[in-house]
Amino acid sequence: MRLYKTRLGIVLEANEQYYPIEATDWDQLINQDNLHEVLQTITTSVSSSPELHHWLHTDLLAPIGRQEVWAAGVTYLRSRDARMEESQDAGGGSFYDRVYDAERPEIFFKATPERVADPLGTVRIRKDSHWNVPEPELTLFMTSSGKIVAYTCGNDMSSRDIEGENPLYLPQAKSYDGSAALGPCLYVPGTPIDPHTHIRLEIHRNRESVYDNKISISQMKRQHTELVSFLFRECSFAYGCFLMTGTGIVPPDDFTLQRGDEVQITIDGIGTLVNTVG
Ligand code: DO4
Ligand code: MG
């Protein structure tokens, strides 16, 4: 089942049927450990309306309310190698090597809801950076109790030159206005997401493809529950929380995003998150 937050209201998609959801408080709705069952009950008690489908074309909002967005890093081999390369001059390489193998994962604060771009909205590159990439990441939604109840596509926009200059600059490379995007929906399966799920990143410039790659989430070094347990060790989340699980796709070193580029992140079962770079 897929849950969409739109400017006109909340829409549930199940078996290609579209159901209006009366709940007005998004945060209360999604912060339920039995979210899948709650949504299933709606499909049996509410009439579907095919016209709701139109709301999903132009009126989509990021599926976030008052939650914080956190992110895990260096969870795929490709990310470890890219970090080691970009920080070679700063001597930071061994940090990434060590965190990839360490028991404690890299987890960092990514964004407040205000810094998250909606589907079809604008993600930004910093004015003081000249080497930028999108990071396409499966993003978990956990309830306040730490239960993973939903998934979405996430973009962890990153300034590679700032991150590579000094690992202590990570918060500036990762967190700024428009540095994240989430959507197009919350995918709420009854069981954990299929480990063979693929993530695809496509980048278009002037309507031409300039980058296209994909990876299976089975390539990830860590378990989702492992990341969540570290995040919830000493943090509580009144409305639940989003956690980006790291990127396994990094464009080659001579690639940087430009303003006007279109970034598409597709994850099987969830859909495609489309954003323009501004
Ligand atoms: O250590 C830097 C961040 C890495 C990251 O965001 C990722 O691997 O996705
Ligand atoms: Mg990342």
Coordinates of N, CA and C in Angstrom, one line a residue, residues 4 6 8-13 17-21 46-57 59-60:
Y4 N -0.1 8.7 0.2 CA 0.4 10.0 -0.4 C -0.1 11.2 0.4
T6 N -0.8 15.0 0.0 CA -1.0 16.0 -1.1 C -1.6 17.3 -0.5
L8 N -4.2 18.6 -1.3 CA -5.6 18.5 -1.2 C -6.1 17.5 -0.2
G9 N -5.2 16.7 0.4 CA -5.6 15.7 1.4 C -4.7 14.5 1.3
I10 N -5.0 13.5 2.1 CA -4.2 12.3 2.2 C -4.9 11.2 1.3
V11 N -4.1 10.5 0.5 CA -4.7 9.5 -0.4 C -4.0 8.2 -0.1
L12 N -4.7 7.1 0.0 CA -4.2 5.7 0.1 C -4.4 5.0 -1.2
E13 N -3.3 4.4 -1.7 CA -3.4 3.6 -2.9 C -3.2 2.1 -2.6
Q17 N -6.4 1.0 -6.5 CA -7.6 1.8 -6.1 C -7.1 3.0 -5.2
Y18 N -7.9 4.1 -5.2 CA -7.5 5.3 -4.5 C -8.5 5.6 -3.5
Y19 N -8.1 5.7 -2.2 CA -9.0 6.0 -1.1 C -8.7 7.3 -0.4
P20 N -9.7 8.1 -0.1 CA -9.5 9.3 0.6 C -9.3 9.0 2.1
I21 N -8.4 9.6 2.8 CA -8.2 9.4 4.2 C -8.7 10.6 5.0
V46 N -14.0 2.3 3.4 CA -14.2 3.5 2.6 C -14.3 3.2 1.1
S47 N -15.1 4.0 0.4 CA -15.2 3.8 -1.0 C -14.0 4.4 -1.8
S48 N -13.6 3.7 -2.8 CA -12.4 4.3 -3.6 C -13.0 5.3 -4.5
S49 N -12.1 6.2 -4.9 CA -12.5 7.3 -5.9 C -11.4 7.4 -6.9
P50 N -11.6 7.0 -8.1 CA -10.6 7.0 -9.2 C -10.0 8.4 -9.4
E51 N -10.8 9.4 -9.2 CA -10.4 10.8 -9.5 C -9.2 11.3 -8.6
L52 N -9.1 10.6 -7.4 CA -8.0 11.0 -6.5 C -6.6 10.8 -7.2
H53 N -6.6 10.0 -8.1 CA -5.3 9.7 -8.9 C -4.7 11.0 -9.4
H54 N -5.6 11.9 -9.8 CA -5.1 13.2 -10.4 C -4.3 14.0 -9.4
W55 N -4.7 13.9 -8.1 CA -4.0 14.7 -7.0 C -2.5 14.3 -7.0
L56 N -2.2 13.1 -7.5 CA -0.8 12.6 -7.3 C 0.1 13.2 -8.4
H57 N -0.5 13.9 -9.4 CA 0.4 14.4 -10.5 C 1.0 15.7 -10.2
D59 N 0.1 17.7 -7.1 CA -0.1 18.3 -5.7 C 0.6 17.5 -4.6
L60 N 1.6 16.8 -5.0 CA 2.2 15.9 -4.0 C 3.1 16.8 -3.0

